[in-house]
Amino acid sequence: MTSGLFTRVTFKVSVETEFGDAVFVTGNAPILGYWKTDKGFKLETKDGDYPVWSGQALIHSGFSLEYKYIIVRNGEVIWETGPVNRSLKMTFEMMIVDDGWFNGIRVGVQTAPIQKEDGTLAGVQSETEDKSKKPLNGAGSFSSKLSTSSSLGGSQGVVIVAAVLPVKVSKTGEGEYDIVWDTQRAVSKVRNPKRNFKYVGWVGVQIPEQDQQSIRERLIKDFSCFPVFLDHGMAYRVFDIFCQSVLSPLFHHIIELAEEGSEACWNWDHWHEYEKVNKAFSDLALTTTAQGGPYGAGDRLWVLDYEMMLVPHYASRKNPNAPIGYSFLSVFPSTEVFRVLPVRIEVLCALLCSDLVSFDLFEYARHFLHCCSRLLGLEHRSRRGLIGVDYNGRRVNVRCGLIGFHVSGTRELRDSERVVKLRAEYAKELEGKKVIVSCDKMDRLSGITLKLTAFESLMRHSSHVWSGKVVLVQLMRMPYSTYASKELLPGQLRELKQIEEMVQQINEAFPDSVRLIKPFDEEPAIRLAYFGIGSLYLNTSVRTGLDWSPFEFVMCSEKQMAPLCVSEFLGCSRVLSGSFSVNPWNVDCVVDAVEKGLQLSQTDRQTRLKRLYQFVANYDIDKWADSILTDILHARKDDNGTQNTGLGLGPDSRFLRLEANSVYTHLDINEVVEKYKRSSRRVILLDYGSAYAPHSLVGNLMVDARRAGARGATPSRPDAEFIESVKSLAKDERNTVFLLSSQETSMVQEWFPKDLWDQYWANLGVTAENGCFYRWGKATWESLTDELDFSWKERARKLLRMYTDRVHGTYIQEKACSLVWHYADCDQDWGAMQARELTDHLEDILETDEVDIIPGQCRVEVRPKTINKGVAVELLLRTIEKKKPVDFVLCVGDDRSDEDMFALIRDRQRFNENAPNCAVYACTVGLRPSHARYYLNEMQELRKLLKNLQDKSISANRSYSTTDLTLLDNRSSSTPLSQRRRTSDFIAAGDVMGSPATAEKS
């Protein structure tokens, strides 16, 4: 046995191999070869076991394993193509891992807990674990020592949140309700009996209150659908007006938000209703099964499309530990268009509450990443195939993958009796003619008018060839997002009227050359029947995301092998490699492609169809769903040792991930005040920055925070309230108050008036430039950098000037001890690219110098390596403790430069040597990943804390009680109070901090 030091892992995977192939598993463990293919762990198979390959390896218990399977064929290595690695936590003594098929989903894991020295079992207990906890021994079969654990796919449920449930609810003449599956909607395609799918959405119609309970019970029992009952008016305003007429055009690069009187005009009331609807959906999705809801322990939340963009925000607030995935089934606009949206920040922050955000194409993902970068100042990076956005201590994964196609369902409908009958009927009607088939949503983005213009041009200029020999069948579907309205919206009606006029005009010139199937007449059977007789599929969409019609056409054209001519702006055009790609705005280009497609030779038809069919037939929607659900779990695989929490309320709230083993709690002001009252030697360290600015919004998202260092932008001056608090705290003989700033000495001196130092300089100090300079007990600034070599500045300055000349809008800020290159005023992408290059260049030329090169938000700073706020605080505390042990420390800051100070303060051991009961509070303003143990939500809480401490302080100008006097330092009674105040906290000349010499003895 391995005695708990190692885990005995049996890997099992099913692989269809060729003669001579070898199968290995490689990963981040030594026995797996550290990802080196030639040193991987080899698996074996037998005649009775094939295609299952297996092998047993010993791996350290507690190790987080990442791995993949590979096939070695004739010296060539074939990797698994999954976007993320397989993962496994070694928390058991024996594990059998059945990873299913190569490139597939894990089937399950069998485990036996680790045996401790006392015979009890460590690790996570499974539901079938022996409750007597008898020690494992060699007796008995191996299977008796194993328990079953859920896998990535396993029995975990998936709660799918979409605007409308994948069912049709209608009322019959007898007053009963008829409920059937709605095969038209995208969410209805995501159905798999092997998975525990549960759906949350609106029922699509208004249900009277007295009927809601019975409908709910039927939907849950027969369809696993959990309905949200909405008022019909609200559903119409949210889904049809706000989503269809405002969000959808904007996401498709049509800006009409300011057109008064139009449906697309921005209306804040509609936005607030959109928030309410998303909140209702989120609340129901996370209602537990015990309360009659869909959510069970370990379930994943999968949110679909732009109607539900705020659901991740509300869901993460309600259950921070729920794995959340979000999939865009439509396009995502570029930054220049998205920034027009009045609620752009709220939308982005809500989406970033997901663990995974999925897009059809990289183009849309790139737009999303640019929005995060330009509007929020967030960085993204790629790691093993997945792009991640770093946000509040979390990594939000972004994936690209076109939505799959319902292959089996289309084949079944294509071969159905009704479709076969309709196909024969249409073929007879159009006998002797080449049929151009098109199917588009009924909206202006489908480009139907451009298609009709191109077809008319074809007929007019080549009438001698095609007149009477070709017909265009235009099918129009109801828009996916027309939910509450049973009629077309006004804008759609106008578009339909224009199309009908164009069709009438063409048919007058060329009789019966265009056949129009209107939205309310179109249905899947009719569509597939026309596809079955089509000679060419034509699409001229202006900008469209999800569209399965080209895939359906390929599945229906196996016999006639008809080609496709699709717009380059169609979302799926990138994967239809055997089709003709056209620019719909170029009419001549469309006409040429149509003529080529109609005259294509049989050989070319076969070649093109083979390439099309190979992709369409194998890219099933079930594979797409499995891939996304696996990625949602992989996005959570690094959660061990972390905890998730939320901060704030409303759209500005944030979702953070922090170290679970860190004591990071909200600061109890009453506790701090009580400790402060009982202490006799106190040190108060206050970082002065944006946390104390009078108009700052700490705890909320500051969109323009990246411009804080922009040219002409200076931090706010401290207000009278803050100055008064500092004065009152400095009056107390037991206090030493230090203000720490990253600004220059001239600016800090401007902030704090001369009379403040003249009265309180003995108990009040200040640092500038992150601790490089300090002022304490003297009228002049002292430096901690006298012995440092600054010869590097000239070399760095020349390089920074070169980059400043290259990138317009950038500038250099030169401080006494550092150089900062700012690029907040230039194009963010260009600036970030040049900043990365500048950082590498600086590291090369300053490699031998004692400097840190720190890339920040829209800035690159070069500063001495040996000096920071932590060093300054260390020297301060060392100086003070030479006189008397410190028994109270309060340290408050709000940005990344304070982390060195927090790391020092958090180590309580240095105080415990001389003062075992020392109260230490390292606190950040605004909840975020930090070395601090405590946090305050916002600046107002900090002001409240300082005011309470101010009230408890013993002022120098009031009478002292006996208790007060016992807490003060023992001093000669002959020394005047004013003289004592100047000498009480300083040691003799030559101290580390250079504090003033002790006054002469009386």
mmCIF file of C-alpha atoms in Angstrom, residues 761-879:
data_model
loop_
_atom_site.group_PDB
_atom_site.id
_atom_site.type_symbol
_atom_site.label_atom_id
_atom_site.label_comp_id
_atom_site.label_asym_id
_atom_site.label_seq_id
_atom_site.Cartn_x
_atom_site.Cartn_y
_atom_site.Cartn_z
ATOM 1 C CA TRP A 761 5.275 67.343 13.613
ATOM 2 C CA ALA A 762 6.393 65.261 16.608
ATOM 3 C CA ASN A 763 3.530 62.767 16.194
ATOM 4 C CA LEU A 764 2.891 63.184 12.481
ATOM 5 C CA GLY A 765 4.989 61.970 9.560
ATOM 6 C CA VAL A 766 4.570 61.621 5.818
ATOM 7 C CA THR A 767 6.310 59.731 3.019
ATOM 8 C CA ALA A 768 6.424 60.487 -0.697
ATOM 9 C CA GLU A 769 7.282 58.492 -3.821
ATOM 10 C CA ASN A 770 6.406 55.140 -2.224
ATOM 11 C CA GLY A 771 8.716 55.592 0.756
ATOM 12 C CA CYS A 772 11.738 57.129 -0.936
ATOM 13 C CA PHE A 773 11.308 60.380 1.035
ATOM 14 C CA TYR A 774 9.875 61.072 4.467
ATOM 15 C CA ARG A 775 9.235 64.034 6.726
ATOM 16 C CA TRP A 776 9.008 63.396 10.458
ATOM 17 C CA GLY A 777 10.107 65.706 13.245
ATOM 18 C CA LYS A 778 11.835 68.135 10.919
ATOM 19 C CA ALA A 779 10.786 70.893 8.553
ATOM 20 C CA THR A 780 12.758 69.358 5.684
ATOM 21 C CA TRP A 781 12.429 66.143 3.711
ATOM 22 C CA GLU A 782 14.777 63.257 4.434
ATOM 23 C CA SER A 783 15.750 60.685 1.825
ATOM 24 C CA LEU A 784 16.231 56.934 2.066
ATOM 25 C CA THR A 785 17.900 56.856 -1.334
ATOM 26 C CA ASP A 786 21.144 58.731 -0.641
ATOM 27 C CA GLU A 787 23.277 55.670 -1.188
ATOM 28 C CA LEU A 788 21.422 54.468 -4.285
ATOM 29 C CA ASP A 789 22.884 54.686 -7.773
ATOM 30 C CA PHE A 790 20.618 56.579 -10.185
ATOM 31 C CA SER A 791 22.865 56.395 -13.215
ATOM 32 C CA TRP A 792 20.238 54.154 -14.831
ATOM 33 C CA LYS A 793 17.844 57.102 -15.200
ATOM 34 C CA GLU A 794 19.689 58.653 -18.132
ATOM 35 C CA ARG A 795 19.628 55.400 -20.125
ATOM 36 C CA ALA A 796 15.993 54.779 -19.247
ATOM 37 C CA ARG A 797 15.035 58.388 -20.054
ATOM 38 C CA LYS A 798 16.491 58.155 -23.570
ATOM 39 C CA LEU A 799 14.530 54.985 -24.250
ATOM 40 C CA LEU A 800 11.312 56.454 -22.874
ATOM 41 C CA ARG A 801 11.730 59.536 -25.061
ATOM 42 C CA MET A 802 12.105 57.306 -28.112
ATOM 43 C CA TYR A 803 8.822 55.555 -27.331
ATOM 44 C CA THR A 804 7.130 58.887 -26.538
ATOM 45 C CA ASP A 805 8.074 60.196 -29.990
ATOM 46 C CA ARG A 806 6.800 56.975 -31.552
ATOM 47 C CA VAL A 807 3.417 56.843 -29.781
ATOM 48 C CA HIS A 808 1.357 60.017 -29.942
ATOM 49 C CA GLY A 809 -0.530 60.887 -26.764
ATOM 50 C CA THR A 810 2.080 59.429 -24.381
ATOM 51 C CA TYR A 811 4.307 61.368 -22.011
ATOM 52 C CA ILE A 812 6.995 60.869 -19.349
ATOM 53 C CA GLN A 813 6.478 61.741 -15.708
ATOM 54 C CA GLU A 814 9.849 62.207 -14.031
ATOM 55 C CA LYS A 815 10.044 61.917 -10.259
ATOM 56 C CA ALA A 816 13.108 62.208 -8.077
ATOM 57 C CA CYS A 817 13.535 58.444 -7.795
ATOM 58 C CA SER A 818 11.516 56.998 -10.650
ATOM 59 C CA LEU A 819 10.401 57.439 -14.240
ATOM 60 C CA VAL A 820 6.852 56.738 -15.421
ATOM 61 C CA TRP A 821 5.720 56.358 -19.038
ATOM 62 C CA HIS A 822 1.959 57.076 -19.383
ATOM 63 C CA TYR A 823 -0.135 55.996 -22.366
ATOM 64 C CA ALA A 824 -3.712 56.589 -21.138
ATOM 65 C CA ASP A 825 -4.299 59.313 -23.755
ATOM 66 C CA CYS A 826 -3.331 57.238 -26.805
ATOM 67 C CA ASP A 827 -5.074 54.350 -28.544
ATOM 68 C CA GLN A 828 -5.271 51.608 -25.940
ATOM 69 C CA ASP A 829 -4.306 48.694 -28.196
ATOM 70 C CA TRP A 830 -1.364 50.538 -29.732
ATOM 71 C CA GLY A 831 -0.277 51.795 -26.312
ATOM 72 C CA ALA A 832 -0.493 48.364 -24.688
ATOM 73 C CA MET A 833 1.489 46.828 -27.543
ATOM 74 C CA GLN A 834 4.223 49.440 -27.221
ATOM 75 C CA ALA A 835 4.200 49.121 -23.409
ATOM 76 C CA ARG A 836 4.965 45.397 -23.673
ATOM 77 C CA GLU A 837 7.791 46.112 -26.083
ATOM 78 C CA LEU A 838 9.074 48.924 -23.847
ATOM 79 C CA THR A 839 9.048 46.666 -20.797
ATOM 80 C CA ASP A 840 11.152 44.054 -22.597
ATOM 81 C CA HIS A 841 13.507 46.745 -23.885
ATOM 82 C CA LEU A 842 13.955 48.260 -20.409
ATOM 83 C CA GLU A 843 14.635 44.847 -18.899
ATOM 84 C CA ASP A 844 17.407 44.353 -21.430
ATOM 85 C CA ILE A 845 19.200 47.665 -20.947
ATOM 86 C CA LEU A 846 18.692 47.789 -17.143
ATOM 87 C CA GLU A 847 19.411 44.124 -16.476
ATOM 88 C CA THR A 848 22.372 44.843 -14.162
ATOM 89 C CA ASP A 849 20.745 47.753 -12.302
ATOM 90 C CA GLU A 850 18.871 47.489 -8.994
ATOM 91 C CA VAL A 851 15.519 48.619 -10.393
ATOM 92 C CA ASP A 852 12.017 47.236 -10.780
ATOM 93 C CA ILE A 853 10.179 47.676 -14.084
ATOM 94 C CA ILE A 854 6.494 47.640 -13.217
ATOM 95 C CA PRO A 855 3.826 47.572 -15.962
ATOM 96 C CA GLY A 856 0.680 49.137 -14.536
ATOM 97 C CA GLN A 857 -2.675 50.356 -15.776
ATOM 98 C CA CYS A 858 -1.825 52.481 -18.825
ATOM 99 C CA ARG A 859 1.682 53.091 -17.488
ATOM 100 C CA VAL A 860 5.158 51.594 -17.168
ATOM 101 C CA GLU A 861 7.194 52.640 -14.113
ATOM 102 C CA VAL A 862 10.901 52.234 -13.413
ATOM 103 C CA ARG A 863 11.856 52.642 -9.735
ATOM 104 C CA PRO A 864 14.527 51.485 -7.247
ATOM 105 C CA LYS A 865 14.165 47.862 -6.233
ATOM 106 C CA THR A 866 15.246 48.316 -2.621
ATOM 107 C CA ILE A 867 12.772 51.034 -1.567
ATOM 108 C CA ASN A 868 8.999 50.734 -1.236
ATOM 109 C CA LYS A 869 6.284 51.494 1.302
ATOM 110 C CA GLY A 870 7.003 48.260 3.139
ATOM 111 C CA VAL A 871 10.645 49.239 3.673
ATOM 112 C CA ALA A 872 9.637 52.688 4.941
ATOM 113 C CA VAL A 873 7.124 51.226 7.387
ATOM 114 C CA GLU A 874 9.674 48.676 8.628
ATOM 115 C CA LEU A 875 12.150 51.468 9.433
ATOM 116 C CA LEU A 876 9.435 53.526 11.111
ATOM 117 C CA LEU A 877 8.333 50.682 13.375
ATOM 118 C CA ARG A 878 11.918 49.803 14.237
ATOM 119 C CA THR A 879 12.523 53.395 15.320
#
